PDB file of N, CA and C in Angstrom:
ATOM      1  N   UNK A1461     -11.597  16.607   8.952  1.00  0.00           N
ATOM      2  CA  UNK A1461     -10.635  15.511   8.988  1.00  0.00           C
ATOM      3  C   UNK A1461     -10.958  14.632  10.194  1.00  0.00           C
ATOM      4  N   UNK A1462     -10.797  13.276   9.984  1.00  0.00           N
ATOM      5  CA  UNK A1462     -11.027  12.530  10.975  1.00  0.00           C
ATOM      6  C   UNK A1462      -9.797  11.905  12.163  1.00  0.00           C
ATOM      7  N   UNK A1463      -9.983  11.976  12.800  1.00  0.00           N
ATOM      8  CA  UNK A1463      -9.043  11.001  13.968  1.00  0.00           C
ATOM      9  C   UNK A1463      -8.193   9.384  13.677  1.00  0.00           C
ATOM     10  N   UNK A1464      -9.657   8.590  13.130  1.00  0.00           N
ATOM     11  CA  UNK A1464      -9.002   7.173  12.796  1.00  0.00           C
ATOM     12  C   UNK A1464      -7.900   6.911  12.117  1.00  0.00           C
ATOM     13  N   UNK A1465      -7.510   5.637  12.686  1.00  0.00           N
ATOM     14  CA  UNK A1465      -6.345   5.589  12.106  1.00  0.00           C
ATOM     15  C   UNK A1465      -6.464   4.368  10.766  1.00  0.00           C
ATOM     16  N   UNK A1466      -5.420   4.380  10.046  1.00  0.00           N
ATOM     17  CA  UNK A1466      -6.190   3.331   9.206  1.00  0.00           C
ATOM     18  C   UNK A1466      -4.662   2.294   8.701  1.00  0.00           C
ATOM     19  N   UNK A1467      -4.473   1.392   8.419  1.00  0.00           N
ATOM     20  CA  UNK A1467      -3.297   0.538   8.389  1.00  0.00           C
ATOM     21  C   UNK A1467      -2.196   1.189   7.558  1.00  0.00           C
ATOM     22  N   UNK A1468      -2.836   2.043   6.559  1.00  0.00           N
ATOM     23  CA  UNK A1468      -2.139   2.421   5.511  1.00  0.00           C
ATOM     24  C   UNK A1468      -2.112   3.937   5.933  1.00  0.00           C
ATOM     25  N   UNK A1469      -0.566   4.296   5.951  1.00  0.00           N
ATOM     26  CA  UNK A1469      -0.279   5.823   6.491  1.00  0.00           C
ATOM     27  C   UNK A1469      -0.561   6.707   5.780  1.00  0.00           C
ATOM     28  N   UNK A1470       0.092   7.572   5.888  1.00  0.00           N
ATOM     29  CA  UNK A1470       0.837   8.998   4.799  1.00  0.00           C
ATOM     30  C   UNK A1470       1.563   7.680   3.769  1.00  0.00           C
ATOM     31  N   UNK A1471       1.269   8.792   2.567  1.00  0.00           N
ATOM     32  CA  UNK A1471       2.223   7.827   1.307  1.00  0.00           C
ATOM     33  C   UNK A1471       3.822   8.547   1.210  1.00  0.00           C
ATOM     34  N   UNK A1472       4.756   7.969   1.066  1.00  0.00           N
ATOM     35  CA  UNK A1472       5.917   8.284   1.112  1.00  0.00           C
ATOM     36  C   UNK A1472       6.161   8.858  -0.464  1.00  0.00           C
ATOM     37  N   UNK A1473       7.251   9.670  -0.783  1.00  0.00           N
ATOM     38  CA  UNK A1473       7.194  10.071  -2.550  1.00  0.00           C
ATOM     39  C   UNK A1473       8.281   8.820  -2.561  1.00  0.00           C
ATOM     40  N   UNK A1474       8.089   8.452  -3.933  1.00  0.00           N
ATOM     41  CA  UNK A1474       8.708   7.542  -4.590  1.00  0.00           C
ATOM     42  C   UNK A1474       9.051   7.122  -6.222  1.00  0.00           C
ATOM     43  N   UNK A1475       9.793   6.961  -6.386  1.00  0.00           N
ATOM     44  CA  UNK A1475      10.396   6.819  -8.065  1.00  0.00           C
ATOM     45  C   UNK A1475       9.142   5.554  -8.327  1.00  0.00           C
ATOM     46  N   UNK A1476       8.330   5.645  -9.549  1.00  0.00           N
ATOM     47  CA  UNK A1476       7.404   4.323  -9.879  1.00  0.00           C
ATOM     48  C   UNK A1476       7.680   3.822 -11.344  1.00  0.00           C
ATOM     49  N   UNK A1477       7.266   2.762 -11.667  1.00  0.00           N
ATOM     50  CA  UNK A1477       6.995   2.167 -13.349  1.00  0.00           C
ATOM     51  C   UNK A1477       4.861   2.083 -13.337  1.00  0.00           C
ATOM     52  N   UNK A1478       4.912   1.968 -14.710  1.00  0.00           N
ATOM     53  CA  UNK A1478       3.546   1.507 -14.530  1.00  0.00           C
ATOM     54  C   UNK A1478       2.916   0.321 -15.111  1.00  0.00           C
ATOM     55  N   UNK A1479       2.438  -0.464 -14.113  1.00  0.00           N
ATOM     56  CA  UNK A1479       1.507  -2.126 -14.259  1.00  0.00           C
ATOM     57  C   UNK A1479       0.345  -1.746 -14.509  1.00  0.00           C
ATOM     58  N   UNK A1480      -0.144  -2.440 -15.458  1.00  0.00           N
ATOM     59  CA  UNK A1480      -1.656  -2.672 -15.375  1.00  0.00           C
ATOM     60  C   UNK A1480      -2.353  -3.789 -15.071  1.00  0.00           C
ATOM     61  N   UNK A1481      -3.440  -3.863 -14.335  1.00  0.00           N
ATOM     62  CA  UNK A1481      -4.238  -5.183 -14.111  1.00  0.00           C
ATOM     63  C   UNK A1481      -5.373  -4.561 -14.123  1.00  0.00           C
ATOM     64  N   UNK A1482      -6.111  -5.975 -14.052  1.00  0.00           N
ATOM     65  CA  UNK A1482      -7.526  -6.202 -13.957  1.00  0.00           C
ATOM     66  C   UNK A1482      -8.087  -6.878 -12.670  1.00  0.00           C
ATOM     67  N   UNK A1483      -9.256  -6.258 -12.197  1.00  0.00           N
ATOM     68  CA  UNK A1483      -9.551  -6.716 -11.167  1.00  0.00           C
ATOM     69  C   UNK A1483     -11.462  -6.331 -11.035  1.00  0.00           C
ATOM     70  N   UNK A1484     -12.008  -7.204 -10.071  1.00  0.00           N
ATOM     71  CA  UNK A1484     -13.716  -6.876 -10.173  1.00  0.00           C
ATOM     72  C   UNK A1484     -14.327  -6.102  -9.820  1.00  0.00           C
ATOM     73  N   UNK A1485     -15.161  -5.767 -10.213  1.00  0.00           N
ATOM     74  CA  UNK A1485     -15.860  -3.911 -10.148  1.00  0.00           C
ATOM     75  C   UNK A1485     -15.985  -3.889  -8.354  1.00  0.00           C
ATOM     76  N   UNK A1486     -16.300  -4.794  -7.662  1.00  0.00           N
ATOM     77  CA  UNK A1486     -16.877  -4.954  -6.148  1.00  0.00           C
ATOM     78  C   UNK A1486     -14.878  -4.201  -5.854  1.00  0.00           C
ATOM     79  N   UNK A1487     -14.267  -4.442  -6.479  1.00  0.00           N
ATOM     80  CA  UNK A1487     -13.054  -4.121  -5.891  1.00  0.00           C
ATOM     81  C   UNK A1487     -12.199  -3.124  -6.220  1.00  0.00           C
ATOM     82  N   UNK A1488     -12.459  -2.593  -7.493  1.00  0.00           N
ATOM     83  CA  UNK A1488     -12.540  -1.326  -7.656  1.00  0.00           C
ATOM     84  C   UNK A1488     -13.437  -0.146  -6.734  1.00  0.00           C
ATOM     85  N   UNK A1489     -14.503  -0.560  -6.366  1.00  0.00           N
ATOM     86  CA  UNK A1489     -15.543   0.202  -5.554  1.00  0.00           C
ATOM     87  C   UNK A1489     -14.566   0.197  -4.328  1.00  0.00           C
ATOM     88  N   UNK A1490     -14.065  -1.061  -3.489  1.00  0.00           N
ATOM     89  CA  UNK A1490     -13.856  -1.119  -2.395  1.00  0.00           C
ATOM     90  C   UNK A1490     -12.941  -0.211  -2.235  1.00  0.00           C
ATOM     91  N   UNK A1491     -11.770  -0.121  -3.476  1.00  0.00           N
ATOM     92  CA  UNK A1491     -10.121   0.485  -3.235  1.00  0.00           C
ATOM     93  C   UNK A1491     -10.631   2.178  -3.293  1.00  0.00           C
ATOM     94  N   UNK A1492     -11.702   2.403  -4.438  1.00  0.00           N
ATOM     95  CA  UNK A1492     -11.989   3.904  -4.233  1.00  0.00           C
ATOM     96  C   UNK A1492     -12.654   3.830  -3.034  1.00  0.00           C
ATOM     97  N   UNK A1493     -13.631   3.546  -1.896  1.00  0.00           N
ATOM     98  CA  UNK A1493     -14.072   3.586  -0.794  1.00  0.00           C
ATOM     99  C   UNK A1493     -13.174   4.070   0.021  1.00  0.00           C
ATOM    100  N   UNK A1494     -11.795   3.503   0.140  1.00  0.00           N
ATOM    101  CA  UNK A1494     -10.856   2.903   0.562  1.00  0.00           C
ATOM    102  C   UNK A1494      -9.665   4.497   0.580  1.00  0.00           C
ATOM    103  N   UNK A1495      -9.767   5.262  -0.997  1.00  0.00           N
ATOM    104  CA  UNK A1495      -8.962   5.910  -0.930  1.00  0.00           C
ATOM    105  C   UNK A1495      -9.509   7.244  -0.331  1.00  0.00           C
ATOM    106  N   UNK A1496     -11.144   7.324  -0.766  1.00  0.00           N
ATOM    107  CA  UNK A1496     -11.751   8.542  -0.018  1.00  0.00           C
ATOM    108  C   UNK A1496     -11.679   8.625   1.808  1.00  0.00           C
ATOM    109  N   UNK A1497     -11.402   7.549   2.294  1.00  0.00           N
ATOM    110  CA  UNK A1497     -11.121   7.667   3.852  1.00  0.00           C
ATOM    111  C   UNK A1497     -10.091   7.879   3.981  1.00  0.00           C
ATOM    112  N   UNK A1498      -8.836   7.310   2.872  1.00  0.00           N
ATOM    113  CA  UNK A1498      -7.830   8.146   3.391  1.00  0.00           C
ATOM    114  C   UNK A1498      -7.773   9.327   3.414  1.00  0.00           C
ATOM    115  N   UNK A1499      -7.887   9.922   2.118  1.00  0.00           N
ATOM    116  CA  UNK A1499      -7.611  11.789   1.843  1.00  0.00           C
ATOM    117  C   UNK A1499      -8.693  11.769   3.229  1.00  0.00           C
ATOM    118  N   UNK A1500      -9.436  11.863   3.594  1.00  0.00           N
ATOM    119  CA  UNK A1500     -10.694  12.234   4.737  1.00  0.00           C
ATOM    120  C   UNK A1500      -9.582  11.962   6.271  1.00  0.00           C
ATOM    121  N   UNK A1501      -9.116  11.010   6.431  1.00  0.00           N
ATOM    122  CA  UNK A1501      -8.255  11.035   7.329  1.00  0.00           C
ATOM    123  C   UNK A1501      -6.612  11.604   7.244  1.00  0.00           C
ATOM    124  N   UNK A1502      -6.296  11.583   6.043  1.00  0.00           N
ATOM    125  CA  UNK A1502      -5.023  12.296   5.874  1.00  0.00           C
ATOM    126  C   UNK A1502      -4.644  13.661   5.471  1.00  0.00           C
ATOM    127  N   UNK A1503      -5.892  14.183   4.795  1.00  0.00           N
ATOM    128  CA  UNK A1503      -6.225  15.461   4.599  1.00  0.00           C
ATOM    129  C   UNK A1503      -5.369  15.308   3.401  1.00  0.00           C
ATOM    130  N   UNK A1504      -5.344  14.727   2.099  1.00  0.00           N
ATOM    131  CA  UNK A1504      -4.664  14.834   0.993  1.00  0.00           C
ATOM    132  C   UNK A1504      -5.279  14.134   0.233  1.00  0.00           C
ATOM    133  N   UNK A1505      -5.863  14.539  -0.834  1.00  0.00           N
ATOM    134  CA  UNK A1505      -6.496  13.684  -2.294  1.00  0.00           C
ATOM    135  C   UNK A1505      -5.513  12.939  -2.636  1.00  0.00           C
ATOM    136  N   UNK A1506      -6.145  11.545  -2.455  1.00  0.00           N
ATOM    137  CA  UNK A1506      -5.402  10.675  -3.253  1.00  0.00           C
ATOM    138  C   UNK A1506      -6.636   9.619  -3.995  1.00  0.00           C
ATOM    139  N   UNK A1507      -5.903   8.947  -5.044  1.00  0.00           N
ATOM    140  CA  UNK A1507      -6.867   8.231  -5.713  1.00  0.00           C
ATOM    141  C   UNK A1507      -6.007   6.801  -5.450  1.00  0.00           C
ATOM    142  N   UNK A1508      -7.119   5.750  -5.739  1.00  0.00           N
ATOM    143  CA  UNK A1508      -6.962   3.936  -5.642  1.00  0.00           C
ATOM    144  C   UNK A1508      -5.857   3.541  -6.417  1.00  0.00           C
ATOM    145  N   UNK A1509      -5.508   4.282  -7.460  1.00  0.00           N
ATOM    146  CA  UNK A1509      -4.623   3.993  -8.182  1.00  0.00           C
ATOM    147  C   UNK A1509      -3.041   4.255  -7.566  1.00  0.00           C
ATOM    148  N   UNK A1510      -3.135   5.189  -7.268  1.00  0.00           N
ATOM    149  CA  UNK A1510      -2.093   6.127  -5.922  1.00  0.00           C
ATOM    150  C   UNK A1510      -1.811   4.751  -4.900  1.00  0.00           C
ATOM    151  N   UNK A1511      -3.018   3.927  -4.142  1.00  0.00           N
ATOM    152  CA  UNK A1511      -2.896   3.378  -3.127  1.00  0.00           C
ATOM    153  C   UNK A1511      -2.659   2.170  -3.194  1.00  0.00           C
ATOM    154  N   UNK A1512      -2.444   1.755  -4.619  1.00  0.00           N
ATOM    155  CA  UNK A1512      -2.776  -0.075  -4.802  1.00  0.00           C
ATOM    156  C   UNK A1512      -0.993  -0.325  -4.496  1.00  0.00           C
ATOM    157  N   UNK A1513       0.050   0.269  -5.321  1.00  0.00           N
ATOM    158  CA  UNK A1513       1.179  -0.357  -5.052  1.00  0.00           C
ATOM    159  C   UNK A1513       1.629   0.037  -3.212  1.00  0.00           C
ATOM    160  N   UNK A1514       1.177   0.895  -2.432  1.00  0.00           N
ATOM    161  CA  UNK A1514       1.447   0.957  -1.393  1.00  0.00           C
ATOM    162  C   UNK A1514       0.781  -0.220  -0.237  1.00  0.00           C
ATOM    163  N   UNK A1515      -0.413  -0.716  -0.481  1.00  0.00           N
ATOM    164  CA  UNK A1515      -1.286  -1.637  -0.423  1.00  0.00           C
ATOM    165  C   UNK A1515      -0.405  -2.840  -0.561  1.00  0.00           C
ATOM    166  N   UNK A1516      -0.115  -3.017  -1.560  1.00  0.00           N
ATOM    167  CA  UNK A1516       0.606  -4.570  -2.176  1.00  0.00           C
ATOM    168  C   UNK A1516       1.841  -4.722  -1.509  1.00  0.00           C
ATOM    169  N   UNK A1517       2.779  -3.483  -1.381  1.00  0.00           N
ATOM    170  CA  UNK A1517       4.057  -3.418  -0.609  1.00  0.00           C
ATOM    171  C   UNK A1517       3.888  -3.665   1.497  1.00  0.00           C
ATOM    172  N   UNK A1518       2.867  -3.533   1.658  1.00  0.00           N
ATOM    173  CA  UNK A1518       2.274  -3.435   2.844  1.00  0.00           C
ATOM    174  C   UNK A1518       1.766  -5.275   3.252  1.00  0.00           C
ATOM    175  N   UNK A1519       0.857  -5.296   2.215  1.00  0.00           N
ATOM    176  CA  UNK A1519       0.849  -7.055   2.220  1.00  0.00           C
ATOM    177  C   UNK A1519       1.994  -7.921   2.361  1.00  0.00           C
ATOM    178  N   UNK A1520       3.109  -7.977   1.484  1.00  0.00           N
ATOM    179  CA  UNK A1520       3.879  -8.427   1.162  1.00  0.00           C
ATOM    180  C   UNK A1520       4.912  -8.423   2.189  1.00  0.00           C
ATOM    181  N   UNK A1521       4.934  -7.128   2.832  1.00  0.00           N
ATOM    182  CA  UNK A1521       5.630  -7.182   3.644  1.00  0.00           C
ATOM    183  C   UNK A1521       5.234  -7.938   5.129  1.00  0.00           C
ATOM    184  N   UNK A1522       4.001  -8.439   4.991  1.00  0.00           N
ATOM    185  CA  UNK A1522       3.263  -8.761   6.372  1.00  0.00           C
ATOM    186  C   UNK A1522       3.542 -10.428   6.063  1.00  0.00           C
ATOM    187  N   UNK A1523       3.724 -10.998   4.930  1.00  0.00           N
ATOM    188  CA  UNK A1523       3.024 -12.213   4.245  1.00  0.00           C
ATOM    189  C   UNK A1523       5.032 -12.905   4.719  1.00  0.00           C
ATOM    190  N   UNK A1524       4.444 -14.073   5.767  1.00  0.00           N
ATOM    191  CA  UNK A1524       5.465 -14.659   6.125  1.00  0.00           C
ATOM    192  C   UNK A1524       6.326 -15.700   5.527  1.00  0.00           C
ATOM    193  N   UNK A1525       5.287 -16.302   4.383  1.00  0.00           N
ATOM    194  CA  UNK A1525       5.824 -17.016   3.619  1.00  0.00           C
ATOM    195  C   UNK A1525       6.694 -16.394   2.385  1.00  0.00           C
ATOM    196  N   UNK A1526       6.150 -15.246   1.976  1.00  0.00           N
ATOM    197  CA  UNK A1526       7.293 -14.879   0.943  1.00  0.00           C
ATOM    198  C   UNK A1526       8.389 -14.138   1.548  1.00  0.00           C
ATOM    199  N   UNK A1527       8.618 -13.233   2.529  1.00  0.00           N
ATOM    200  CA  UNK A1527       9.836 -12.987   3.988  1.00  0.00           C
ATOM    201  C   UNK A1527      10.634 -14.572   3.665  1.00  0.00           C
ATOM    202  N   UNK A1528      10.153 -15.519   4.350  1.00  0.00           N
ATOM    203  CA  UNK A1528      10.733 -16.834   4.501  1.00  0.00           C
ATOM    204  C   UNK A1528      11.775 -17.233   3.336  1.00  0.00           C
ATOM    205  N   UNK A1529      10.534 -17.155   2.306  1.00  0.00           N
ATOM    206  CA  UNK A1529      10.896 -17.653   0.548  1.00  0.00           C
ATOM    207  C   UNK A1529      11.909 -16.642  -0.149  1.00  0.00           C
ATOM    208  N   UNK A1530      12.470 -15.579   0.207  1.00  0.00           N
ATOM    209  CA  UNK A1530      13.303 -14.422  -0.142  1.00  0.00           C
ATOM    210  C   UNK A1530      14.080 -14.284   0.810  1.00  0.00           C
ATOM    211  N   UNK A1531      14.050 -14.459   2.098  1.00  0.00           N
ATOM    212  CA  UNK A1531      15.357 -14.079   3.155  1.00  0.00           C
ATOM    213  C   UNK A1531      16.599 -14.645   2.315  1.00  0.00           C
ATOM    214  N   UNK A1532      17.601 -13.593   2.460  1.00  0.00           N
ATOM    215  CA  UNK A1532      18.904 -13.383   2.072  1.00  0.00           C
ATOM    216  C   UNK A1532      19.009 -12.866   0.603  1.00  0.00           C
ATOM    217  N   UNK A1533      18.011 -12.739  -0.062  1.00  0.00           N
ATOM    218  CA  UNK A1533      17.612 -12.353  -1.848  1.00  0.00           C
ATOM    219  C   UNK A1533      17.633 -11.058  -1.387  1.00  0.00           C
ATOM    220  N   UNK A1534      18.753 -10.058  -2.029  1.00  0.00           N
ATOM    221  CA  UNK A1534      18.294  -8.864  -1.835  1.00  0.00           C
ATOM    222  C   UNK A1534      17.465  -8.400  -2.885  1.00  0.00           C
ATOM    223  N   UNK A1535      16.161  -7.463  -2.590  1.00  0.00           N
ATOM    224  CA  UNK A1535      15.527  -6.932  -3.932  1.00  0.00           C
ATOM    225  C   UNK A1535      15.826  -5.053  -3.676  1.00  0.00           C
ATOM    226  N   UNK A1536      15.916  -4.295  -4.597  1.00  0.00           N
ATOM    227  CA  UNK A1536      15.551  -3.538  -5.021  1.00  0.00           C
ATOM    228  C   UNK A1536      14.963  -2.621  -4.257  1.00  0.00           C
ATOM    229  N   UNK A1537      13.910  -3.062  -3.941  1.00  0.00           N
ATOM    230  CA  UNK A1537      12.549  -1.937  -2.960  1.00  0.00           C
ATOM    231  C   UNK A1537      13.329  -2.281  -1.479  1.00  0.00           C
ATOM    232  N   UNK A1538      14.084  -2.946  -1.106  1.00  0.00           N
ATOM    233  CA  UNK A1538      14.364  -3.352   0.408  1.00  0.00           C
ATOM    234  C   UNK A1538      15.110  -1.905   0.517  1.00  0.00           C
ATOM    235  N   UNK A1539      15.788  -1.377  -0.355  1.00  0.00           N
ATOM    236  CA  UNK A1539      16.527  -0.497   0.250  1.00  0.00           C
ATOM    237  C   UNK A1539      15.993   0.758   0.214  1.00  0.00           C
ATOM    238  N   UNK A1540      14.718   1.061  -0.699  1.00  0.00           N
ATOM    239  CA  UNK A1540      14.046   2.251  -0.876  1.00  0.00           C
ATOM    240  C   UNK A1540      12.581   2.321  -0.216  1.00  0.00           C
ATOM    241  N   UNK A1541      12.247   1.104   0.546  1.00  0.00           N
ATOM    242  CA  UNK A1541      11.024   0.701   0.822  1.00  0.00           C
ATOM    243  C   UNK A1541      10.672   1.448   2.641  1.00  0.00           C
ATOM    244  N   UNK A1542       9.581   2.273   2.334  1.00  0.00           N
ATOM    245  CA  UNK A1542       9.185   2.821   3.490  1.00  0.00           C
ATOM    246  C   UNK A1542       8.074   2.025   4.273  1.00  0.00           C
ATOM    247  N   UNK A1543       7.537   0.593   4.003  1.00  0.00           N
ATOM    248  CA  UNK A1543       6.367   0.124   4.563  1.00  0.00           C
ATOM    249  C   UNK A1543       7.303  -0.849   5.146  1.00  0.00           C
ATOM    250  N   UNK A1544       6.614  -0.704   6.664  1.00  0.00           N
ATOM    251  CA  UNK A1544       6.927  -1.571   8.104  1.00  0.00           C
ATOM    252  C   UNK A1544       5.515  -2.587   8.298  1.00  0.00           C
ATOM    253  N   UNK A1545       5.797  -3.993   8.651  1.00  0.00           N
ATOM    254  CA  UNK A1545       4.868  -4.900   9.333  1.00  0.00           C
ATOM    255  C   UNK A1545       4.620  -3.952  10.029  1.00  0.00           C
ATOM    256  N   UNK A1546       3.174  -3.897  10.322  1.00  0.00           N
ATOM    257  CA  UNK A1546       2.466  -3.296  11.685  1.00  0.00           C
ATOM    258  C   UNK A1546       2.233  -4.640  12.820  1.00  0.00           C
ATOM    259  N   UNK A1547       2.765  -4.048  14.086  1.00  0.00           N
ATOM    260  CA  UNK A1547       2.530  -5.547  15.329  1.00  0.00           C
ATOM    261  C   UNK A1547       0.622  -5.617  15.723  1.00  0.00           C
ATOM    262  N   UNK A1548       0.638  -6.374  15.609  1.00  0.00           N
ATOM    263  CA  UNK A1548      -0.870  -6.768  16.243  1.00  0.00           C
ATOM    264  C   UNK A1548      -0.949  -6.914  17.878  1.00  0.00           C
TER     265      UNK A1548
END
């Protein structure tokens, strides 16, 4: 197991639905790249598929314009949602 740290934590358990998309093989490669450093740093198999809605909830939560464009809208995930802006 490794030391580094990586933006994306431990995954929290959570109630899900399931989306499908499409996206380009360079980025499929990247997200599995992506999930083998985690289990390697978190010591838990997880797969890309596992990591994409934690990923997207992590963006979203960083992304100031949609914060801005939703302040006072309550949604849903605000009250069950375990991903924090990380400070730079």
């Amino acid at each position: 197991m490794t030391t580094n740290k990586l933006r994306l934590g431990p995954l929290p358990k959570t109630e899900t639905v399931k989306l499908t998309f499409t996206c380009p093989a360079s980025l499929k490669e990247e997200l599995e790249r992506y999930a083998e450093l985690h289990a390697q740093t978190y010591g838990e198999p997880v797969d890309a598929v596992t990591l994409i809605p934690h990923m997207l909830e992590a963006f979203m939560a960083r992304d100031r314009g949609f914060r801005k464009g939703t302040r006072g809208r309550a949604s849903p995930s605000q009250a069950t949602s375990s991903v924090r802006p990380i400070d730079r």
